[in-house]
Short mmCIF file of C-alpha atoms and ligand atoms in Angstrom, two decimals:
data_model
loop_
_atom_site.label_atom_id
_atom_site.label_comp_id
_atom_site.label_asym_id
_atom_site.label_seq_id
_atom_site.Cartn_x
_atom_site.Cartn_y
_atom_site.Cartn_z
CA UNK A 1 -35.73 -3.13 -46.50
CA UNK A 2 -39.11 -3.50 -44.38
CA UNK A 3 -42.23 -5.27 -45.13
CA UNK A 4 -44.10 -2.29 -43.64
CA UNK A 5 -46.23 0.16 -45.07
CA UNK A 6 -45.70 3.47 -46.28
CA UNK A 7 -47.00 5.70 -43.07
CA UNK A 8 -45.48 3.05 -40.57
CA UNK A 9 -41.93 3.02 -43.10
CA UNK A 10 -42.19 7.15 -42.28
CA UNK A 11 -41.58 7.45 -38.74
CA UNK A 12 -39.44 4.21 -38.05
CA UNK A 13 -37.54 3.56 -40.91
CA UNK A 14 -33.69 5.05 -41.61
CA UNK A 15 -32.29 5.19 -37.84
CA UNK A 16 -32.05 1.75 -36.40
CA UNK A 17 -30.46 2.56 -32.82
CA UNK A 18 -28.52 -0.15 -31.01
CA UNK A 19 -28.91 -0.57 -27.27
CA UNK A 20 -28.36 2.64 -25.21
CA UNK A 21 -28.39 4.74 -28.52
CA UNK A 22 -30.34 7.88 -29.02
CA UNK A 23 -34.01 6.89 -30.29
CA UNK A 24 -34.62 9.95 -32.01
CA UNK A 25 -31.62 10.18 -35.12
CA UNK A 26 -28.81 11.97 -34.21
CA UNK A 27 -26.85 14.78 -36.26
CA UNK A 28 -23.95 13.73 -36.80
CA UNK A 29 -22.16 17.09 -36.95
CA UNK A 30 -18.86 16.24 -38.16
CA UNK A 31 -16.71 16.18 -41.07
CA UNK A 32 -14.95 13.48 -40.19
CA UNK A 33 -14.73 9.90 -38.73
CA UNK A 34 -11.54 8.56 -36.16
CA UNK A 35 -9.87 5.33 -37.67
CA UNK A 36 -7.54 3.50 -35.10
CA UNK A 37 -5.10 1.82 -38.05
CA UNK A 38 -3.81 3.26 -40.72
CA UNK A 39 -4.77 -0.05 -43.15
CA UNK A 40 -8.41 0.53 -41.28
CA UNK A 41 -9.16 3.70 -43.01
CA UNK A 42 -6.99 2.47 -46.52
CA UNK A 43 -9.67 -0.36 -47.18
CA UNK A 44 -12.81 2.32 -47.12
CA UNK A 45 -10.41 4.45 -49.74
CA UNK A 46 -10.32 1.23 -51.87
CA UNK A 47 -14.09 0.66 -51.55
CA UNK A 48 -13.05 -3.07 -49.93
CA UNK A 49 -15.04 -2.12 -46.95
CA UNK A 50 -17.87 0.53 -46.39
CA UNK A 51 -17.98 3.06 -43.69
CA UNK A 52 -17.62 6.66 -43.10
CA UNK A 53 -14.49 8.92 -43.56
CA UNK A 54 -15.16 12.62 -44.72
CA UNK A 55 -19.04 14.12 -44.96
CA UNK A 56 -19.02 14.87 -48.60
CA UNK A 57 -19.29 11.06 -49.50
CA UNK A 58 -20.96 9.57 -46.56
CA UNK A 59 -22.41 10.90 -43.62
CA UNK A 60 -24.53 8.72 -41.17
CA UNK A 61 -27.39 11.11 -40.58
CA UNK A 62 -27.75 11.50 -44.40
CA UNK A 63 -27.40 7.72 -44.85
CA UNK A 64 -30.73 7.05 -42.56
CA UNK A 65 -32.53 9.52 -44.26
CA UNK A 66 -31.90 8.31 -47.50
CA UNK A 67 -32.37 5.24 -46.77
CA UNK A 68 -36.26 5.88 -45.04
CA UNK A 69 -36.60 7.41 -48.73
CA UNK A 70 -35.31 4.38 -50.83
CA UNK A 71 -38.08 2.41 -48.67
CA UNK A 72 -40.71 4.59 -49.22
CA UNK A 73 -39.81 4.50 -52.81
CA UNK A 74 -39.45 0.78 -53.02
CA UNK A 75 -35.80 1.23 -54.60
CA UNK A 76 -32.38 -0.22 -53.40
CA UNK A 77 -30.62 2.64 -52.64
CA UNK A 78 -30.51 6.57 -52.58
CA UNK A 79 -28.52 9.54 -52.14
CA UNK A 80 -29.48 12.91 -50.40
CA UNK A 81 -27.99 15.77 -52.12
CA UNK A 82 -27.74 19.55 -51.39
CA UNK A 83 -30.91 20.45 -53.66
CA UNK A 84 -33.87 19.30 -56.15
CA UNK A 85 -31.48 20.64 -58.44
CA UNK A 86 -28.40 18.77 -57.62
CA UNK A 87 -30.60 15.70 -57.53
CA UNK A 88 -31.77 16.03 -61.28
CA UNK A 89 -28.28 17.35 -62.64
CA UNK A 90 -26.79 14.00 -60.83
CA UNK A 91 -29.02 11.60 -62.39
CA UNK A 92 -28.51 12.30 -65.55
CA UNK A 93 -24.89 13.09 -65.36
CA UNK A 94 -24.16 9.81 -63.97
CA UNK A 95 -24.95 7.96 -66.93
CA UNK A 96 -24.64 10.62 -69.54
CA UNK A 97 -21.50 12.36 -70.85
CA UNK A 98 -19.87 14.39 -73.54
CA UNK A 99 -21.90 13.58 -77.28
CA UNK A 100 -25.05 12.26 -75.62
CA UNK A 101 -28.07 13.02 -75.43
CA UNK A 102 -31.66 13.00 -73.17
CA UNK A 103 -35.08 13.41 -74.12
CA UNK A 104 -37.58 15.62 -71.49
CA UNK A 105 -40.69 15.92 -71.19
CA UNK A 106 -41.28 19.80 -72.16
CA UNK A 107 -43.59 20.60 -68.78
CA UNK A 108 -40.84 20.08 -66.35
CA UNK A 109 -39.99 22.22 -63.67
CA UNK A 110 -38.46 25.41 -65.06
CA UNK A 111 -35.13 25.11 -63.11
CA UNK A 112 -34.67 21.74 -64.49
CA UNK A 113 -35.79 22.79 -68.19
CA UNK A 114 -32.97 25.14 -67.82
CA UNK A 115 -30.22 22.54 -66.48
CA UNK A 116 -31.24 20.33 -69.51
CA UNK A 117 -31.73 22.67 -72.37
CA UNK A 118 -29.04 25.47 -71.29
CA UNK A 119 -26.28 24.24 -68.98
CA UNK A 120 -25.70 20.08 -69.64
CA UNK A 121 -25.97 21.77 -73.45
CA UNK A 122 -22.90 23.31 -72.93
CA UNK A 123 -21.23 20.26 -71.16
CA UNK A 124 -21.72 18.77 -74.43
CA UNK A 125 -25.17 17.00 -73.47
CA UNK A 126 -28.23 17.24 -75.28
CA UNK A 127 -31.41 17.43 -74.71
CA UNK A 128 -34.32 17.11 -77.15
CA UNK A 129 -38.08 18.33 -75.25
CA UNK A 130 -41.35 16.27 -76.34
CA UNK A 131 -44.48 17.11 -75.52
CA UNK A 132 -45.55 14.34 -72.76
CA UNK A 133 -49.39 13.70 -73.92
CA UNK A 134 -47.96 13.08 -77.35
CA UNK A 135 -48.48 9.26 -78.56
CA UNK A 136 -45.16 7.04 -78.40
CA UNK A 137 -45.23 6.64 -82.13
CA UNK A 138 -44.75 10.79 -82.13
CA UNK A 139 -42.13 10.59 -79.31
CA UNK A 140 -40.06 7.82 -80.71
CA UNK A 141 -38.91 10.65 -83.39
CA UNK A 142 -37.40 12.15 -80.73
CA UNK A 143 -35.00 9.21 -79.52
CA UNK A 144 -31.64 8.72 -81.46
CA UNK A 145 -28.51 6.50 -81.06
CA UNK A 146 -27.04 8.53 -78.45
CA UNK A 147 -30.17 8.92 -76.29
CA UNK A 148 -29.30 7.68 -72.75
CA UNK A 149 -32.28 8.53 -70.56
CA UNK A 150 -35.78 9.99 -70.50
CA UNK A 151 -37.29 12.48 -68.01
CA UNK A 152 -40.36 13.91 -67.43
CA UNK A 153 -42.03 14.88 -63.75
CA UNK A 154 -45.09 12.41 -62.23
CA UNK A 155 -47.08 15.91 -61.94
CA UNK A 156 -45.55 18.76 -63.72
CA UNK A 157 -44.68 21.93 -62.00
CA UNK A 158 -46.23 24.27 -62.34
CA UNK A 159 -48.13 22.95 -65.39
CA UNK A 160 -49.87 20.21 -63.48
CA UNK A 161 -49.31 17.51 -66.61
CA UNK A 162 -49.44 14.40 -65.13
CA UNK A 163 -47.14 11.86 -66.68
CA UNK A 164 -48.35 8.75 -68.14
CA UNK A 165 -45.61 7.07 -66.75
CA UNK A 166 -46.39 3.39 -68.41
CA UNK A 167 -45.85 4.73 -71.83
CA UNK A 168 -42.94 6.74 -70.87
CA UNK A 169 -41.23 3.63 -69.67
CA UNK A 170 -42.35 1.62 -72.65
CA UNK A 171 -40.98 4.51 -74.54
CA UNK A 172 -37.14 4.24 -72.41
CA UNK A 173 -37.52 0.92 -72.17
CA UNK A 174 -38.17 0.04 -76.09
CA UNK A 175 -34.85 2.18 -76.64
CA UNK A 176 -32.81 0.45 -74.29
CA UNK A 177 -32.47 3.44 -71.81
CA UNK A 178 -33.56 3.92 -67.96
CA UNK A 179 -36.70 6.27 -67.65
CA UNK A 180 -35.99 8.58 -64.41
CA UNK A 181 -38.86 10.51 -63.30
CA UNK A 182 -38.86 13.56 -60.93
CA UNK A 183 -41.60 12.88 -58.43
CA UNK A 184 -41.47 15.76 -56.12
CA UNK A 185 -45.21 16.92 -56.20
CA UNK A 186 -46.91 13.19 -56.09
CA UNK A 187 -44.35 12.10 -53.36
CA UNK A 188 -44.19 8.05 -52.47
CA UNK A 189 -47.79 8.89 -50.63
CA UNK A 190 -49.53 9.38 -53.66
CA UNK A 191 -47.62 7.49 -56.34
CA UNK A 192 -44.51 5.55 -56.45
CA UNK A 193 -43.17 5.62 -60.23
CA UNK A 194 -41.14 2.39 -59.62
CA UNK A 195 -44.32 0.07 -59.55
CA UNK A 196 -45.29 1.86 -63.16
CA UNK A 197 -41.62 0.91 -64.39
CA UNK A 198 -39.62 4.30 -63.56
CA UNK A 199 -36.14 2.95 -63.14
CA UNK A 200 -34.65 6.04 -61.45
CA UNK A 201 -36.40 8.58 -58.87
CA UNK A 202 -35.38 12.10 -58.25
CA UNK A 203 -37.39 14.59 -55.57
CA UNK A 204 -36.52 18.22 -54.31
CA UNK A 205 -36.95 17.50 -50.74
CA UNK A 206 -37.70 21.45 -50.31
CA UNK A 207 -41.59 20.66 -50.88
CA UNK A 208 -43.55 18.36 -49.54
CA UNK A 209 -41.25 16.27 -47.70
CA UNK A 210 -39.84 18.81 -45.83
CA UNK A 211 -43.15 20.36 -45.79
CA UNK A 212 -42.65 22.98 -43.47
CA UNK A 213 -40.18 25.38 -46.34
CA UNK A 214 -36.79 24.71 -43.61
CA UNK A 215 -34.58 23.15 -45.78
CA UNK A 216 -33.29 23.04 -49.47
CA UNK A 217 -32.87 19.35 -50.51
CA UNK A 218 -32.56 16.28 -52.83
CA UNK A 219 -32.60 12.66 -53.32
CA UNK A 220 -32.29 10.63 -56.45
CA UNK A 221 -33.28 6.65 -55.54
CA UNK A 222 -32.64 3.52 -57.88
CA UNK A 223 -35.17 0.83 -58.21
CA UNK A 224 -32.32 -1.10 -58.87
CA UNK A 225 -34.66 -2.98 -62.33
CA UNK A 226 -32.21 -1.31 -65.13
CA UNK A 227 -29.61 -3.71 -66.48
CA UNK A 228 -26.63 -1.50 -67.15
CA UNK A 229 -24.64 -4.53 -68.61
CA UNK A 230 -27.60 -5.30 -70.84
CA UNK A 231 -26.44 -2.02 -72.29
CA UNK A 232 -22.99 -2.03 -71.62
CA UNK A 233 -22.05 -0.07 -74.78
CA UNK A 234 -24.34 2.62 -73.52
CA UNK A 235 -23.43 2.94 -70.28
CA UNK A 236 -19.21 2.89 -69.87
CA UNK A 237 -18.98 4.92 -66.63
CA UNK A 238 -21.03 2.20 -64.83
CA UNK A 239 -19.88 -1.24 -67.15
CA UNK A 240 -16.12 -0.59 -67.29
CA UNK A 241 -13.67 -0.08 -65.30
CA UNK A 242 -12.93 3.59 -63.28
CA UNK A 243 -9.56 4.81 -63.48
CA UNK A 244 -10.45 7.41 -61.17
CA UNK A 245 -11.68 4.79 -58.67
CA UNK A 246 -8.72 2.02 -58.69
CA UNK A 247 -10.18 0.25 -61.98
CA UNK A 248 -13.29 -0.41 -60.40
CA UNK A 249 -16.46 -1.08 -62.32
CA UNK A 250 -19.76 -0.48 -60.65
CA UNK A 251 -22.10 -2.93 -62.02
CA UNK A 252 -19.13 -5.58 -61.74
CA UNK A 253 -18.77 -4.84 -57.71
CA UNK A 254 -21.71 -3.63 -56.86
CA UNK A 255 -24.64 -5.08 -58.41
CA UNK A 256 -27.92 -3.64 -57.88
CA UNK A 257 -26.32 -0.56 -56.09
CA UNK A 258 -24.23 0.47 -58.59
CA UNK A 259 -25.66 3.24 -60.15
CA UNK A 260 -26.02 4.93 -56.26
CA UNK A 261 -22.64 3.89 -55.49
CA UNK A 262 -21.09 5.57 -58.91
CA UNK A 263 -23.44 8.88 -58.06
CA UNK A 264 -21.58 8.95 -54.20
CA UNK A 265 -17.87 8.07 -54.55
CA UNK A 266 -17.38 9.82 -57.80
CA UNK A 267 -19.80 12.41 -58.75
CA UNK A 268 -20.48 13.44 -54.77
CA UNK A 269 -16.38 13.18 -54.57
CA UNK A 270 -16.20 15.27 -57.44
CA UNK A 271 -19.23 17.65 -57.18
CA UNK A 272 -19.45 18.18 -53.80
CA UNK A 273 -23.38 19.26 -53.68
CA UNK A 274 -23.81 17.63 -50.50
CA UNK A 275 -26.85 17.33 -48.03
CA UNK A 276 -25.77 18.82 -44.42
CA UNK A 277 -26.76 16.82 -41.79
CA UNK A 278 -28.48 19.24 -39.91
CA UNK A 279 -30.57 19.56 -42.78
CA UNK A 280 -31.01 16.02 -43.30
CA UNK A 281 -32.33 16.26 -39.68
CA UNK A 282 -34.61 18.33 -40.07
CA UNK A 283 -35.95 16.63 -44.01
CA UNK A 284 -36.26 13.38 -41.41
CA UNK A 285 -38.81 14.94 -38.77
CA UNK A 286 -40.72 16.47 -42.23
CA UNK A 287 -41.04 13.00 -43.60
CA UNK A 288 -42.85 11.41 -40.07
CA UNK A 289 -45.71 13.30 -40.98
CA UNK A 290 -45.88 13.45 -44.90
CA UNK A 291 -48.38 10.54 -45.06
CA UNK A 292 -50.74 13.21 -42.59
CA UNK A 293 -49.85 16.36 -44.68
CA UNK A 294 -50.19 15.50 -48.15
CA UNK A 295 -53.73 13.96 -47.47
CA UNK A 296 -54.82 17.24 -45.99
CA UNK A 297 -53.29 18.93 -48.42
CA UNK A 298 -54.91 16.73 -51.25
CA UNK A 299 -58.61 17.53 -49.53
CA UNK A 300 -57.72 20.97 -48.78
CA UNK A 301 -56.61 21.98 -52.54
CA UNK A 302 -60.31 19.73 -53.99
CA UNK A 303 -62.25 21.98 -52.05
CA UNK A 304 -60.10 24.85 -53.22
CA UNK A 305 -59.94 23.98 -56.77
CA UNK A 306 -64.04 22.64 -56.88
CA UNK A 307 -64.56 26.53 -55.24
CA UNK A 308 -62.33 28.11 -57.99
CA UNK A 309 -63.70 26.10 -60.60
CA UNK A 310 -67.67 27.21 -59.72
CA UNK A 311 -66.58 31.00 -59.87
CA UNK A 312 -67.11 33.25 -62.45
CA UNK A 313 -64.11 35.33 -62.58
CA UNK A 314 -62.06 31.89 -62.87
CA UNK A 315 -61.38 31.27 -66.44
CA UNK A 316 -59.75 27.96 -65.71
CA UNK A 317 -58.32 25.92 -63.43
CA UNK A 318 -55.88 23.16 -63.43
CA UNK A 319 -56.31 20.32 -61.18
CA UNK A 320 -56.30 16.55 -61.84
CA UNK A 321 -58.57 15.99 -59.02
CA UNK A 322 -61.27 17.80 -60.68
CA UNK A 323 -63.59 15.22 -62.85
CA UNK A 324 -63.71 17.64 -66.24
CA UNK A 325 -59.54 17.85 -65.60
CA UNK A 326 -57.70 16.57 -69.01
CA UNK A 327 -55.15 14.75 -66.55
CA UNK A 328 -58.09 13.21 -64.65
CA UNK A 329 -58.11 9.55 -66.02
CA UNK A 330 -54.22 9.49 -65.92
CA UNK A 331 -54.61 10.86 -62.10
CA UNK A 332 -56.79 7.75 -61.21
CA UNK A 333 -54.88 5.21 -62.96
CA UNK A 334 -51.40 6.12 -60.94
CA UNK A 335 -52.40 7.97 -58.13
CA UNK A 336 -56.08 7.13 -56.96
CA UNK A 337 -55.60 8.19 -53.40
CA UNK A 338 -54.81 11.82 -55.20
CA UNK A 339 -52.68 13.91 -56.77
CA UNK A 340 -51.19 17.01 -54.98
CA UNK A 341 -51.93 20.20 -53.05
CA UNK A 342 -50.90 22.54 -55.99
CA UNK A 343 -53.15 23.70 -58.37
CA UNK A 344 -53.33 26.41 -61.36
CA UNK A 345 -55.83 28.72 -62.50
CA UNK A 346 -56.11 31.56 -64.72
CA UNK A 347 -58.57 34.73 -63.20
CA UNK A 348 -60.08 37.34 -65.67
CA UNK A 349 -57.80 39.53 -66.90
CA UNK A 350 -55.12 37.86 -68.32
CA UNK A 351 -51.62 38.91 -66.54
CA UNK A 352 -52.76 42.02 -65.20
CA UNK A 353 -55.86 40.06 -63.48
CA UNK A 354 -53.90 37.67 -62.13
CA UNK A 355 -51.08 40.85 -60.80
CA UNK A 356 -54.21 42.26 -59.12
CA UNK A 357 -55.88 38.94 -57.62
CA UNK A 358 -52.48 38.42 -56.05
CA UNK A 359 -51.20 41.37 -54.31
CA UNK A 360 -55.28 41.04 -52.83
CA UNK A 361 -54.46 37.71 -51.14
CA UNK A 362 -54.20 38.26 -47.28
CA UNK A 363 -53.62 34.50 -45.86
CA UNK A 364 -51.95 33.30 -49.06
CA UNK A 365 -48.78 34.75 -49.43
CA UNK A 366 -46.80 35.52 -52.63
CA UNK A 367 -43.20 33.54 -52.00
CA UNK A 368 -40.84 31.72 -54.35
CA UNK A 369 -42.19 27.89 -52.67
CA UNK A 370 -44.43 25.76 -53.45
CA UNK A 371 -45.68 22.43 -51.33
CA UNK A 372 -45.17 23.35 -47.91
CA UNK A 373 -47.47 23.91 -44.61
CA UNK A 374 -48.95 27.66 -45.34
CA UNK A 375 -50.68 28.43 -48.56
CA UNK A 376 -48.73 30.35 -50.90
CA UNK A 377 -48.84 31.65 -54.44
CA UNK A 378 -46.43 32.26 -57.38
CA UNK A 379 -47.03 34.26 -60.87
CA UNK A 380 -44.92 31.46 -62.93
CA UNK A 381 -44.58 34.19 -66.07
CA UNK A 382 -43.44 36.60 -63.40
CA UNK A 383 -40.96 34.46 -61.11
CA UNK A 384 -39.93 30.81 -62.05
CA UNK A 385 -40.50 31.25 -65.69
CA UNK A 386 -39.32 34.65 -66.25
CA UNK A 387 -36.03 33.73 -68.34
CA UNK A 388 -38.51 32.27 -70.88
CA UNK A 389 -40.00 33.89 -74.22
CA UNK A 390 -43.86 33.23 -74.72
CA UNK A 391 -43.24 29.89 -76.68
CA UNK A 392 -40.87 28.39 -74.34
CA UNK A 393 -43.96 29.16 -72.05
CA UNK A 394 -46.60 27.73 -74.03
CA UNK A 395 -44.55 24.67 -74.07
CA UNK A 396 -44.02 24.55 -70.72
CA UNK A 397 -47.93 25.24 -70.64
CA UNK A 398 -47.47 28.01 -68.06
CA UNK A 399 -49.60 30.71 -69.82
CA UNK A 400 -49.17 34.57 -69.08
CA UNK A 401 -51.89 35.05 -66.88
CA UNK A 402 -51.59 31.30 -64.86
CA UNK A 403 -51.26 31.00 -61.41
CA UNK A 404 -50.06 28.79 -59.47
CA UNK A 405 -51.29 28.26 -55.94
CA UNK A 406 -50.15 26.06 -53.54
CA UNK A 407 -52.62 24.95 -50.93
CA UNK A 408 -51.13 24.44 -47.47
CA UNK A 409 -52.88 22.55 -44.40
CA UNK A 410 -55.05 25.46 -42.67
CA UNK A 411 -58.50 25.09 -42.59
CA UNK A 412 -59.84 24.94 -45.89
CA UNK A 413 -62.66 27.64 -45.95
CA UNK A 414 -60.27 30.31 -44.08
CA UNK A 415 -58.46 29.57 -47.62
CA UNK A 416 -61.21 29.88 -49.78
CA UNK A 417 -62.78 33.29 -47.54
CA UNK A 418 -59.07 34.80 -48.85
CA UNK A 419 -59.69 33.62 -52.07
CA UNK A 420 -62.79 34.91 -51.91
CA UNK A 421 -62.20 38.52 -51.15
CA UNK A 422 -59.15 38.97 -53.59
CA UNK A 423 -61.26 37.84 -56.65
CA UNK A 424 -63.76 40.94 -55.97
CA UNK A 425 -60.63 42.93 -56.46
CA UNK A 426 -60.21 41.80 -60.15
C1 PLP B 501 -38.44 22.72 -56.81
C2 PLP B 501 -38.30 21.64 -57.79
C3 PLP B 501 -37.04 21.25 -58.27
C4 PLP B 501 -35.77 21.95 -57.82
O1 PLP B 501 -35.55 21.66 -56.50
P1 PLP B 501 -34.70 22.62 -55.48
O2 PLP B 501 -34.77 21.87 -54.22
O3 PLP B 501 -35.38 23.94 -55.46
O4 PLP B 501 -33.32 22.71 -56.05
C5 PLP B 501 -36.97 20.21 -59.16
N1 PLP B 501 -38.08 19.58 -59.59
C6 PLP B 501 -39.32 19.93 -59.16
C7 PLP B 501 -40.51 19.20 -59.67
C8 PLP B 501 -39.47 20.97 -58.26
O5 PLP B 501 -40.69 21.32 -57.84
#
């Protein structure tokens, strides 16, 4: 791990080429990796050395690019995977099984509302949801014997809650679990959950760190701070021994990187959902620039959300950076520098309005994204929350008529002259 700082950790970090290599990181386009004994390639099958044999556990283009995100992070250790999705089912499947159960903060992404609440449900794993600005007195009711992790998202999306992420920890930690928290929208510019005692970190790549809407992609980091054996009981798939992997137990062999190393050689053995290089490649030339982007985005979307906020066919509008904002005091206290480029609003006109205001958009465009380069727009009650009933919504606090708009990098008032316009349409 560097001593350097974030921007300087974004362009050099990952890829450390040897003399004569290739200064910019290579894809390394292949499966598979040429041995020249057969005891060689035996010792990486028994773990007793690392290196790389077959693409769905290790590939070295992936490796670098997790690793410039474990740095950014300030973790030990992190693993791409093939989606945001893949990234959040794998955290929590790699130290929860059959009979146990998670508690969620109820404003989570929708995608990941459903993993927890529909699909893990029928592996056997529960999930209980908790509303996050509830006191820790209120969500302690919510924690029983078999609770093995808490969740919840740094900024919700599309709800824009932003996590108190001390009391969440206090809240894991006081129940002898690991707190992992998604933090896609806040990214390591903005906020880096580990310093507020996150144990775990999980981020769909697709957004901001890509940035530019190329690539599908995950990453799940450890901070490496949870004590698995102080927990032993708890945690059996990391604190005894694997019969799947030659008896081997994680925390026993590999200290501070077990809980990575379990996720690769048996989940990503097992699973599959793996990060192709040639995406990797291109998440890598996305993250030299995020420091660049998600400032611009961050001044772009005040302007946007201080415009939306002084209009008069804007019934409300969602954005921590705005000083009457109910998540503004949380937004200062963890991420000062700001929050994200998304924000939510409601126009007159309830569902219908907002139907109207959004087919008027010209610059914005209506696409199932959110976080990258080009301004785009989503109808959550419409799109990404259209499997849910009204409650679910309310819980998720996407209302009917909410919006959510994602500010890209353009100039800002060829943004708000778009805005603008489609708001006389309402
Ligand atoms: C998009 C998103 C996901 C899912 O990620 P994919 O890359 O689309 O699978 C998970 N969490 C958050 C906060 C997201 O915005």
């Amino acid at each position: 791990m560097s001593d350097y700082r974030l921007d300087t950790i974004c362009v050099q970090s990952g890829w450390h080429p040897k003399k004569g290599e290739p200064r910019v990181l290579p894809i390394y386009q292949s499966t598979t990796f040429k041995y020249d004994t057969v005891d060689q390639m035996g010792k990486l099958f028994d773990l007793e050395e690392s290196g790389y044999f077959y693409t769905r556990l290790q590939n070295p283009t992936n490796d670098a690019v997790a690793e410039k995100i474990a740095e950014l992070e300030g973790g030990v250790a992190a693993m791409l995977t093939s989606s945001g999705q893949a990234a959040n089912f794998y955290a929590v499947f790699n130290i929860c099984e059959k009979g146990d159960h998670v508690v969620c903060s109820s404003t989570v992404y929708g995608g990941t509302f459903n993993l927890l609440g529909v699909t893990m449900e029928k592996m056997g794993i529960e999930c209980t949801f908790v509303n996050p600005d509830d006191d820790l007195e209120t969500l302690q009711k919510a924690m029983r014997p078999n609770t093995k992790a808490v969740m919840a998202e740094t900024i919700a999306n599309p709800a824009l809650v932003v996590l108190d992420i001390g009391k969440f920890a206090e809240l894991a930690h006081s129940n002898g679990v690991p707190l992992i928290v998604d933090n896609t929208f806040a990214t390591p510019v903005n906020c880096r959950p580990f310093e507020f005692g996150a144990d775990i970190v999980t981020h769909s790549t697709t957004k901001y760190m890509d940035g530019h809407a190329m690539a599908v992609g995950g990453c799940i980091v450890d901070s490496g701070n949870f004590d698995w054996d102080a927990h032993a009981e708890k945690y059996p798939g990391l604190t005894t021994p694997d019969e799947s992997y030659h008896g081997v137990t994680y925390t026993k062999k590999f200290g501070k990187a077990a809980y990575i190393t379990k996720a690769t050689v048996q989940l990503m053995r097992d699973l599959g959902s793996i990060a192709s290089p040639q995406n990797a490649f291109l998440l890598n030339v996305g993250l030299e620039t995020l420091p660049l982007r998600v400032e611009k985005h961050c001044s772009n979307a005040q302007k946007v959300a201080e415009y939306l906020n002084s209009h008069e066919k804007v019934v409300k509008v969602n954005y921590a950076g705005l000083p009457g904002d109910k998540y503004h005091a949380l937004a200062q206290k963890y991420m000062p520098n700001g929050t994200c480029g998304v924000i939510s609003f409601e126009v007159d006109g309830g569902r219908e309005g907002a139907i109207r205001f959004m087919d008027s958009l010209k610059l914005a465009q209506i696409v199932t994204h959110v976080a990258d380069a080009r301004t785009c727009v989503l109808h959550p009650a419409s799109h990404t929350h259209r499997q849910m009933n009204d409650e679910q919504l309310r819980e998720a606090g996407v209302s009917p008529g909410l919006i959510r708009f994602s500010v890209g990098i353009e100039n800002p008032q060829d943004i708000i002259d778009d805005l603008e316009q489609a708001l006389k349409a309402i």
